[in-house]
PDB file of C-alpha atoms in Angstrom:
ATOM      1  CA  UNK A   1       0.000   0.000   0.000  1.00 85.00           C
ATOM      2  CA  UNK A   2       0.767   3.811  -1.084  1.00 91.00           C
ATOM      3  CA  UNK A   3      -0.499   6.655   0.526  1.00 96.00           C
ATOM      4  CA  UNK A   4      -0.468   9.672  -0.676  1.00 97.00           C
ATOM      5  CA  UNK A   5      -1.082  12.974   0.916  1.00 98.00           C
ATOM      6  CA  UNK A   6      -0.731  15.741  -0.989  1.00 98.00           C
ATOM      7  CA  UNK A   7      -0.833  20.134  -0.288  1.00 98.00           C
ATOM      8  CA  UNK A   8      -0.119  23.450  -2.010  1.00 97.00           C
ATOM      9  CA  UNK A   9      -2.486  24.781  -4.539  1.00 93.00           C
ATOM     10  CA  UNK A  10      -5.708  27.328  -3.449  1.00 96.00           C
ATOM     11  CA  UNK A  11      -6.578  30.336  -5.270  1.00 97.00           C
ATOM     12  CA  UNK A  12      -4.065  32.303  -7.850  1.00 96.00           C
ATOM     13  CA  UNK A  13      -4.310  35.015 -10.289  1.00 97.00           C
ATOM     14  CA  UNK A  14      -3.307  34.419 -14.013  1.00 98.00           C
ATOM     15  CA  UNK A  15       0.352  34.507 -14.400  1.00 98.00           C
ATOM     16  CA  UNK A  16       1.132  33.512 -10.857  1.00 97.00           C
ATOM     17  CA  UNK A  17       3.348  30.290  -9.591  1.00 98.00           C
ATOM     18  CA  UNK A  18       2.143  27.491  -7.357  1.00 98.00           C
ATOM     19  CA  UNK A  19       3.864  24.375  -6.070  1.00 98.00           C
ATOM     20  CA  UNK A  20       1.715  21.010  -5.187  1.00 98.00           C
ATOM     21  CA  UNK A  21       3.505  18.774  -2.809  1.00 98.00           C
ATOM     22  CA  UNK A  22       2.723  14.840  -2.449  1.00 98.00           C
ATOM     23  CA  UNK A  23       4.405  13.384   0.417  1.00 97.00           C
ATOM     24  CA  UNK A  24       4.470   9.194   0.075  1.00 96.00           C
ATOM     25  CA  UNK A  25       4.303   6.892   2.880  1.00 93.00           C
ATOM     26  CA  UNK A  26       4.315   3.275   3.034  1.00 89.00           C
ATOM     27  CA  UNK A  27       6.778   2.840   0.066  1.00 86.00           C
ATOM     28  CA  UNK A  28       9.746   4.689  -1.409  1.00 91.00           C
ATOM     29  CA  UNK A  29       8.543   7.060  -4.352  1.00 89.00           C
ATOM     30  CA  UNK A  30      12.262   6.631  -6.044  1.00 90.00           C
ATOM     31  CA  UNK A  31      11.385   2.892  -6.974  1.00 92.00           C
ATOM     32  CA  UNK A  32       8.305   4.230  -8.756  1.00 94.00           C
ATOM     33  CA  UNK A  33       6.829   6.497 -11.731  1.00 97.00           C
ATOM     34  CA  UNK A  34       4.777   9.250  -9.999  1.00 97.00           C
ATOM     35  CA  UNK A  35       2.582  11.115 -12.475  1.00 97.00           C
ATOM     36  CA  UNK A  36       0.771  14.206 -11.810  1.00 98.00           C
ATOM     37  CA  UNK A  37      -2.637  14.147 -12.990  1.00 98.00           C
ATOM     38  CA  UNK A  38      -5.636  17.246 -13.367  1.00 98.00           C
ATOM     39  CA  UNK A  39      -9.068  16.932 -13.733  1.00 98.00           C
ATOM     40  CA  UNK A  40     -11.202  19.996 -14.687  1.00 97.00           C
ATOM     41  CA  UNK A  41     -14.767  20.347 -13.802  1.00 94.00           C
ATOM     42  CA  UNK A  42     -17.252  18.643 -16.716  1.00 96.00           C
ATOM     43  CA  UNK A  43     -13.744  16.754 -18.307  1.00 97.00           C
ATOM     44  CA  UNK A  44     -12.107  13.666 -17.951  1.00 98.00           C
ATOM     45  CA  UNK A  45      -8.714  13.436 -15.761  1.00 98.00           C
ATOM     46  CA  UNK A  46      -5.931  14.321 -18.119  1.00 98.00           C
ATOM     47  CA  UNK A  47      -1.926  13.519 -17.696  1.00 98.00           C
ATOM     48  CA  UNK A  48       0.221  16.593 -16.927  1.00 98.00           C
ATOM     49  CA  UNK A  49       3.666  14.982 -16.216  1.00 98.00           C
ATOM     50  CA  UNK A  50       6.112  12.247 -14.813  1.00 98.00           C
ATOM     51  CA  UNK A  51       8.899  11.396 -13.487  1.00 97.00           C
ATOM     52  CA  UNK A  52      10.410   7.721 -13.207  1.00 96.00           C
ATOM     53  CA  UNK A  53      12.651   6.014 -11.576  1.00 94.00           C
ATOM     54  CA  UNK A  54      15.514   7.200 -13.304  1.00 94.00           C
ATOM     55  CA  UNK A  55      14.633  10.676 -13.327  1.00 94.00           C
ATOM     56  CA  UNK A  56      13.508  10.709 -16.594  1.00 96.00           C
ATOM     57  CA  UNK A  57      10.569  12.996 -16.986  1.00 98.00           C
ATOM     58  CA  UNK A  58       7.543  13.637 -19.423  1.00 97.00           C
ATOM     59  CA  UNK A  59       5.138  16.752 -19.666  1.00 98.00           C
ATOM     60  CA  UNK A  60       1.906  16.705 -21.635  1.00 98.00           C
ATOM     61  CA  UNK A  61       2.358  19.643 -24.399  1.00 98.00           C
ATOM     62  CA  UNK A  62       0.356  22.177 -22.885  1.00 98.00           C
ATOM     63  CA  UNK A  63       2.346  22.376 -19.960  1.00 98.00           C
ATOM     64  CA  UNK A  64       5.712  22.149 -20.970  1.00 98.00           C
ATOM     65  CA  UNK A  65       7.879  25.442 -20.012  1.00 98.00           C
ATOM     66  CA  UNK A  66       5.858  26.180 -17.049  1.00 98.00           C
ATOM     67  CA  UNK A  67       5.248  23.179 -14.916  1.00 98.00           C
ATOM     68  CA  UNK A  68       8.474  21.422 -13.633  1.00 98.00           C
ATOM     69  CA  UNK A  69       7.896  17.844 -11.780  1.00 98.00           C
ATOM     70  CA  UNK A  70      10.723  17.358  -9.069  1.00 97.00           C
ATOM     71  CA  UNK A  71      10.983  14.441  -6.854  1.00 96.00           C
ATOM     72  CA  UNK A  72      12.704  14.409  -3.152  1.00 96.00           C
ATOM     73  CA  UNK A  73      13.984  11.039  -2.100  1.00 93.00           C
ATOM     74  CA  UNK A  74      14.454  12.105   1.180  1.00 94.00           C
ATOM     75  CA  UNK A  75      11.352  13.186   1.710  1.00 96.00           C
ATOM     76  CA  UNK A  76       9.587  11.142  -0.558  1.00 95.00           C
ATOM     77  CA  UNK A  77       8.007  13.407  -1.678  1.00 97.00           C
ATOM     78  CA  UNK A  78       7.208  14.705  -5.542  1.00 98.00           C
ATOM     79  CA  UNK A  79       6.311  18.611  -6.230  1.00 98.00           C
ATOM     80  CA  UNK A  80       4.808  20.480  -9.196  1.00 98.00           C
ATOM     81  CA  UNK A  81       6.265  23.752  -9.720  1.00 98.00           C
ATOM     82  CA  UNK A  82       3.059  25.553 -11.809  1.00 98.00           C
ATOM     83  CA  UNK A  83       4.629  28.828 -13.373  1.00 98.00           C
ATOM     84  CA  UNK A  84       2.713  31.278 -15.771  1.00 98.00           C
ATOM     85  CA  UNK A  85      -0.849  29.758 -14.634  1.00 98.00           C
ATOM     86  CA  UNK A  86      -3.454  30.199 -17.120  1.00 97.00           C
ATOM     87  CA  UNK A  87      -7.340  29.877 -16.158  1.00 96.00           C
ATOM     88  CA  UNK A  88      -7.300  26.810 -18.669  1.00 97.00           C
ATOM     89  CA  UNK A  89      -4.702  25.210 -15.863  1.00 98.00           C
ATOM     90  CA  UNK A  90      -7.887  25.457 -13.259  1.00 98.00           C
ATOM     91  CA  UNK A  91      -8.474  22.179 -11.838  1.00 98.00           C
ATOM     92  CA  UNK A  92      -8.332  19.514  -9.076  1.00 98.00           C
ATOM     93  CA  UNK A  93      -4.828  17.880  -9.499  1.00 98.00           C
ATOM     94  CA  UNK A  94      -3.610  14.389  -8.357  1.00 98.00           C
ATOM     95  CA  UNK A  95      -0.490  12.750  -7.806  1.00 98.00           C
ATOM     96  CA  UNK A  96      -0.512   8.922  -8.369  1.00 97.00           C
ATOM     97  CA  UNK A  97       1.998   6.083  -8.219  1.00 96.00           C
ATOM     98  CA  UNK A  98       2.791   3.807 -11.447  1.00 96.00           C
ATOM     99  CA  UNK A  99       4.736   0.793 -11.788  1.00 92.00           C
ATOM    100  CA  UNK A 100       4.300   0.530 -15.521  1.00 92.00           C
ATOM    101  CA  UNK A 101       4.287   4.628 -16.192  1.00 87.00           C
ATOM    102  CA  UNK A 102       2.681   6.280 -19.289  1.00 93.00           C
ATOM    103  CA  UNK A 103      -0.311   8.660 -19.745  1.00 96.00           C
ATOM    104  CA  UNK A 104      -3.417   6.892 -18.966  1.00 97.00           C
ATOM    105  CA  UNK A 105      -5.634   7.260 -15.570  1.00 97.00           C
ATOM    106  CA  UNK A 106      -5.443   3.495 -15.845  1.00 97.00           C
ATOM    107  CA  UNK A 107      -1.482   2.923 -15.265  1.00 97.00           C
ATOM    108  CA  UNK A 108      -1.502   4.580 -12.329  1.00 97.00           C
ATOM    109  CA  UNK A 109      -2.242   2.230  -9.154  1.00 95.00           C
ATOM    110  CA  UNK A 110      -2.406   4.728  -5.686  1.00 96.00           C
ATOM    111  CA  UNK A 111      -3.325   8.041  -5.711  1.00 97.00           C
ATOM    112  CA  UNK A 112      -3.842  11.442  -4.170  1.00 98.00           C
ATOM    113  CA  UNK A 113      -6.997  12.938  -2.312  1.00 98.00           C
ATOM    114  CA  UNK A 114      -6.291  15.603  -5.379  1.00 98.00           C
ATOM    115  CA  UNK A 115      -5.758  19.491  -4.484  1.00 98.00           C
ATOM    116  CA  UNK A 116      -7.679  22.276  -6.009  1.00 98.00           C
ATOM    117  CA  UNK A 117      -5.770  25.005  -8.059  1.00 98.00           C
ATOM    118  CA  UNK A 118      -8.088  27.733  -9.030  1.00 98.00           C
ATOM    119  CA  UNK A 119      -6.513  30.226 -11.761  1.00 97.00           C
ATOM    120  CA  UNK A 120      -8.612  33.846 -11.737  1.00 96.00           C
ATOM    121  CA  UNK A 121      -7.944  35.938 -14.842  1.00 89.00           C
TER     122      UNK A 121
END
């Protein structure tokens, strides 16, 4: 078992920075894909990024230049730096745990009790 508590997020204006935190317990995050995930009200939950085990990491297009996915082993703990937010970015995000990575909802085994980012414009 995975759990996964995560913080940050709340209320921004357009243009502003936030950073999500999801602090693991019950397993070490580094011997793992985390993925963060966003779902926006009336659409389905869509990939944002990833990071494996190797540090290799993967941002969905919209994203990429402005959201940075870190991860700290000694913490366990994996962060979303959200630069330049947009009101499109305006959702509940989720960080999940994936033995078999990718994009899909589905890959992803454990996840977050998600953390709302509202963007006003």
């Amino acid at each position: 078992q995975v759990q996964l508590v995560q913080s940050g997020g709340g209320l921004v204006q357009a243009g502003d920075s936030v950073r999500l935190s999801c602090a693991a317990s019950g397993r070490t995050i580094s011997n793992y894909i985390m993925g963060w995930f966003r779902q926006a009200p009336g659409k389905e939950r869509e990939f944002v990024a990833r990071i494996t085990q190797s540090g290799n990491i993967y941002y969905v297009d919209s994203v990429k230049g402005r959201f940075t996915i870190s991860r700290d082993s000694a913490r366990n703990t994996v962060y979303l730096q959200m630069n330049s937010l947009k009101p499109e970015d305006m959702a509940v995000y989720y960080c999940a745990v994936s033995w078999i990575g990718g994009t899909t909802v589905a890959a992803y085994s454990y996840w977050g009790q998600g953390t709302q980012v509202t963007v006003s414009s």
